[in-house]
Coordinates of C-alpha atoms in Angstrom, one line a residue:
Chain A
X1 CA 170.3 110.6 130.6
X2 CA 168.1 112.5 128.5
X3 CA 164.5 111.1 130.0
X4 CA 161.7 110.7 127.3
X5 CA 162.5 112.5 124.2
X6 CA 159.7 113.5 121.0
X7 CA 160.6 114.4 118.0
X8 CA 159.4 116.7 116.2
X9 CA 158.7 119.7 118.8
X10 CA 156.3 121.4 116.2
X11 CA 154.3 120.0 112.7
X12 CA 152.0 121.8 110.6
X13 CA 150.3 119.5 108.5
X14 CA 147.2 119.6 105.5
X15 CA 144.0 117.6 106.0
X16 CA 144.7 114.1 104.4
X17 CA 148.2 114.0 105.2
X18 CA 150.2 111.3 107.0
X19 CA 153.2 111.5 109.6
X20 CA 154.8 109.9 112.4
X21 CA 155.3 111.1 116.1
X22 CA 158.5 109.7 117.3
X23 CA 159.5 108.7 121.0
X24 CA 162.1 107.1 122.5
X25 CA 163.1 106.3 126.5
X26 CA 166.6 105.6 127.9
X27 CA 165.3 104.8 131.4
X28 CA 164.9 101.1 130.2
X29 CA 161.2 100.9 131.1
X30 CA 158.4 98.3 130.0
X31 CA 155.4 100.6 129.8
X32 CA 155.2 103.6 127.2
X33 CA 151.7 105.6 126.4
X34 CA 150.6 108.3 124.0
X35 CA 148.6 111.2 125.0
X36 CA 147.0 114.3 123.8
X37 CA 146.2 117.5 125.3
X38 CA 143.5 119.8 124.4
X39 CA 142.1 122.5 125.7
X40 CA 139.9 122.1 128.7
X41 CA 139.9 118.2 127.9
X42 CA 143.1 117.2 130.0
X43 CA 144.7 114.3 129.0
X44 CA 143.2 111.8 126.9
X45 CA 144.8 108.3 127.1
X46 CA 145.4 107.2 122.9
X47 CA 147.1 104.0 122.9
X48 CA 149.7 102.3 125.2
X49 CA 152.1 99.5 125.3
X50 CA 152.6 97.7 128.3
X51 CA 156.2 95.7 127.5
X52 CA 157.4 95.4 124.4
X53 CA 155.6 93.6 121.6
X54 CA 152.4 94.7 123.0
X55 CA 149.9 97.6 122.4
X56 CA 146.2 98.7 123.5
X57 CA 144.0 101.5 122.9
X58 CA 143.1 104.1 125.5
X59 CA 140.1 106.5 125.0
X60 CA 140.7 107.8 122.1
X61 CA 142.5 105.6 119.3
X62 CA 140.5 106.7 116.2
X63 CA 142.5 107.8 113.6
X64 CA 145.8 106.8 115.1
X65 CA 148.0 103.9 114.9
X66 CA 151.1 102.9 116.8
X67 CA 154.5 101.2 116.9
X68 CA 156.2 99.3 119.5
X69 CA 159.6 99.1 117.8
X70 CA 161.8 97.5 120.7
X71 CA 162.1 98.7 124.4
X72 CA 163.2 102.6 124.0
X73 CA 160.7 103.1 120.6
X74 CA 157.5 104.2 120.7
X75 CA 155.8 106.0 117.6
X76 CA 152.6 107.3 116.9
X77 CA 151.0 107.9 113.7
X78 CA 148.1 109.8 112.0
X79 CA 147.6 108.2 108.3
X80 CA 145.2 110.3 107.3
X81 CA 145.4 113.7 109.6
X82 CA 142.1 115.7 110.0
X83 CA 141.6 119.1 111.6
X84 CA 139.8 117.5 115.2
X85 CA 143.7 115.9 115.6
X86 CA 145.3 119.3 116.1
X87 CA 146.5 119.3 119.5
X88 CA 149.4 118.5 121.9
X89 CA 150.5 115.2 121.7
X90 CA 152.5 113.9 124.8
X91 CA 154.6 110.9 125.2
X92 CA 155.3 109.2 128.6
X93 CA 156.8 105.9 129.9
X94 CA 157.1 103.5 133.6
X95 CA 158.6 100.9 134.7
X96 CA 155.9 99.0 134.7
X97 CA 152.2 98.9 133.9
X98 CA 151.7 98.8 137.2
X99 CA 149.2 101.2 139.6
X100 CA 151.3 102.7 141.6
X101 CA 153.9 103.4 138.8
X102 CA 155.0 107.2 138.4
X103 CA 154.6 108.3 134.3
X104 CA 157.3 110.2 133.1
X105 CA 157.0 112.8 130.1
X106 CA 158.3 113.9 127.3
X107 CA 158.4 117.5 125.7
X108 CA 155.4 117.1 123.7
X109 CA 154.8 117.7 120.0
X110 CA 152.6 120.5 118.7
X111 CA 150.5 119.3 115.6
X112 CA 148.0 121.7 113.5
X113 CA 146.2 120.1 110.8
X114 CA 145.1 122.5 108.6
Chain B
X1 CA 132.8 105.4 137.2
X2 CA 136.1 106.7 138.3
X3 CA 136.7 110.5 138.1
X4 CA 139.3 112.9 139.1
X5 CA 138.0 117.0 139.8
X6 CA 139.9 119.8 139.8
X7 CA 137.0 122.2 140.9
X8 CA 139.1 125.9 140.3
X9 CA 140.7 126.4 137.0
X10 CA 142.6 129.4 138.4
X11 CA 144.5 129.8 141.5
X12 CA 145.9 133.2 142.4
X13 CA 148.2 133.6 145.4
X14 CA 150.5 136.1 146.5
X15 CA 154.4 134.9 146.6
X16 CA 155.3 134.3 150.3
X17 CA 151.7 132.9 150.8
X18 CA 150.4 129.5 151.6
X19 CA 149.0 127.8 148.8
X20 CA 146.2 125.4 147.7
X21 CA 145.3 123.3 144.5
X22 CA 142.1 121.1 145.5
X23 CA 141.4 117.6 144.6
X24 CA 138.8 115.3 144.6
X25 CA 138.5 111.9 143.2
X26 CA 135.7 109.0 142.4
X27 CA 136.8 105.6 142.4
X28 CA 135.3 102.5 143.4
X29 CA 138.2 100.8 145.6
X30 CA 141.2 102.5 147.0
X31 CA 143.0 104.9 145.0
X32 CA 146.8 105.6 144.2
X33 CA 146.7 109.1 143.5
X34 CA 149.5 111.4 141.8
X35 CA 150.1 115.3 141.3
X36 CA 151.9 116.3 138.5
X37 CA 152.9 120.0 137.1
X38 CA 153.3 121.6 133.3
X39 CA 155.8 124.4 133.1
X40 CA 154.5 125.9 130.2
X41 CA 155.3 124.5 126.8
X42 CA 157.0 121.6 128.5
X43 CA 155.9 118.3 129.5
X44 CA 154.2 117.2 132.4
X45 CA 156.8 116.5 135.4
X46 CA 155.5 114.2 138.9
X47 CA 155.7 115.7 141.7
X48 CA 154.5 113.3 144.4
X49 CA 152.0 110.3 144.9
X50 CA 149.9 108.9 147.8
X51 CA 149.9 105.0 147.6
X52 CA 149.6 104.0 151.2
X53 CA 150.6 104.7 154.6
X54 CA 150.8 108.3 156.4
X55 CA 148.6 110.4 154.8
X56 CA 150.5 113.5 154.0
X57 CA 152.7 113.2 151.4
X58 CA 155.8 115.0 150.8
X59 CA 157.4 115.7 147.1
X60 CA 159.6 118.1 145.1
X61 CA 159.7 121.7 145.4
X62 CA 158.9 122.1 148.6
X63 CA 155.1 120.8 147.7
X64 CA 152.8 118.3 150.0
X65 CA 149.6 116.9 149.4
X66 CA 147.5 115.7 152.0
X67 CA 145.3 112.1 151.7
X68 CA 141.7 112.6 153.1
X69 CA 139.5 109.5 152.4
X70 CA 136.4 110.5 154.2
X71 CA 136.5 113.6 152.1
X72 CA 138.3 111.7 148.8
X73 CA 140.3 114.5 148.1
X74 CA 144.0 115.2 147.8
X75 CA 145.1 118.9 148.1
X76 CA 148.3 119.8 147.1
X77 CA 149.7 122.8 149.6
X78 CA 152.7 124.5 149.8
X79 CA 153.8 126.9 153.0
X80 CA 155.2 129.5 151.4
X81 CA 154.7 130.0 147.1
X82 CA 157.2 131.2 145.0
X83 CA 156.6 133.2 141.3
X84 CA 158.4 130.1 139.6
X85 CA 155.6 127.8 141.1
X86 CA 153.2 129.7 138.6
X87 CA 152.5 126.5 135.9
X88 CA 149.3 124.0 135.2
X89 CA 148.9 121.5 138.1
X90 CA 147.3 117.8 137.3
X91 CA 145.5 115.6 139.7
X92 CA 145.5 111.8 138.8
X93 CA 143.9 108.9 140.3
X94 CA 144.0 104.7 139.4
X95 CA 141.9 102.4 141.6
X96 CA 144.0 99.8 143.0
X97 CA 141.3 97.4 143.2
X98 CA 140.5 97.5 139.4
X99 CA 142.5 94.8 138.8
X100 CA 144.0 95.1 135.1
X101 CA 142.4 98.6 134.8
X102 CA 145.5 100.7 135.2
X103 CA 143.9 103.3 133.2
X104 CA 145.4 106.7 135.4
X105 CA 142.3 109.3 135.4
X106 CA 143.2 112.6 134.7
X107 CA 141.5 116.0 136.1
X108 CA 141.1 118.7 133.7
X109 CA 144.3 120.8 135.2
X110 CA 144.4 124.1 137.7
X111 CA 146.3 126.8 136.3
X112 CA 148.3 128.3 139.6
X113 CA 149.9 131.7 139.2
X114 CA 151.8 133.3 141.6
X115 CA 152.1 137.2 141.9
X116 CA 155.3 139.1 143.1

């Protein structure tokens, strides 16, 4: 049971490229969400997908799209990557989009955009 | 608006001491709230989460975090720290009365490190 897994752990990428974050789930949950953390920002909520089939923005969805592929897939990507997206970009999934549901984390994926 | 604080950015505590990571919290209805911890360059991991009933709240690791709505905060506390307790705490709050708002609000992290 390997939890929420990101690939890949580390990207270095030039201003104007494009690539995909990757994350999949074997806990079988509904709900799966894309973060990033910055610096004395926190975490900033980017998109989410409450079931599959379904996907919303979160505070911060410029410059980012996303995938709901089926149940265990969730990818993020950056089409055209710019130096304000360098950060740590989590992935995390629940049961359920539900309030009192418990978010559980992947290893995160370290992006510079140069 | 709903808001989380995490008012120190740096705990320092002595291993074999009690220890504190404060939390306060803004919402308009009742709040679920949540502590998590970073190890660093890992992932965030939960460690425990008030939704109702008794106000203390016990989790993993030995950590509790006491519920104090007259004070809306949520302290995490530990008896008795160890060196391998040393990593980036998180606060997190939802309103359970926003309805289809499950937006969890995030503080801004306290960085706990524990000296031998």
């Amino acid at each position: 049971n390997a939890g929420v897994t990101q690939t890949p752990k580390f990207q270095v990428l030039k201003t104007g490229q494009s690539m995909t974050l990757q994350c999949a789930q074997d806990m079988n949950h509904n709900s799966m969400y894309w973060y990033r953390q910055d610096p004395g920002m926190g975490l900033r909520l980017i998109y989410y997908s409450a079931s599959e089939g379904t996907t919303d923005k979160g505070e911060v969805p410029n410059g980012y799209n996303v995938s709901r592929l089926n149940k265990r897939e969730f990818s993020l990507r950056l089409e055209s990557a710019a130096p304000s997206q360098t950060s740590v970009y989590f992935c995390a999934s629940s049961e359920l989009l539900a309030s009192t549901d418990t978010q559980y984390f992947g290893p995160g994926t370290r992006l510079t955009v140069l | 608006a709903q808001s989380v604080a995490q008012p120190e950015d740096q705990v320092n505590v002595a291993e074999g001491n009690p220890l504190t990571v404060k939390c306060t919290y803004s919402v308009s209805g009742n709040p679920y709230l949540f502590w998590y911890v970073q190890y660093p360059n890992r992932g965030l991991q939960f460690l425990l989460k008030y939704i109702t009933g008794d106000n203390l709240v016990k989790g993993s690791y030995g950590f509790e975090a006491e519920f104090n709505k007259s004070q809306t905060s949520f302290h995490l506390k530990k008896p008795s720290a160890l060196v391998s307790d040393s990593a980036l705490y998180f606060c997190a709050v939802r309103d359970r009365d926003a309805g289809n708002n499950r937006k969890l609000i995030w503080g801004l992290g306290t960085s706990l490190a524990v000296n031998p």
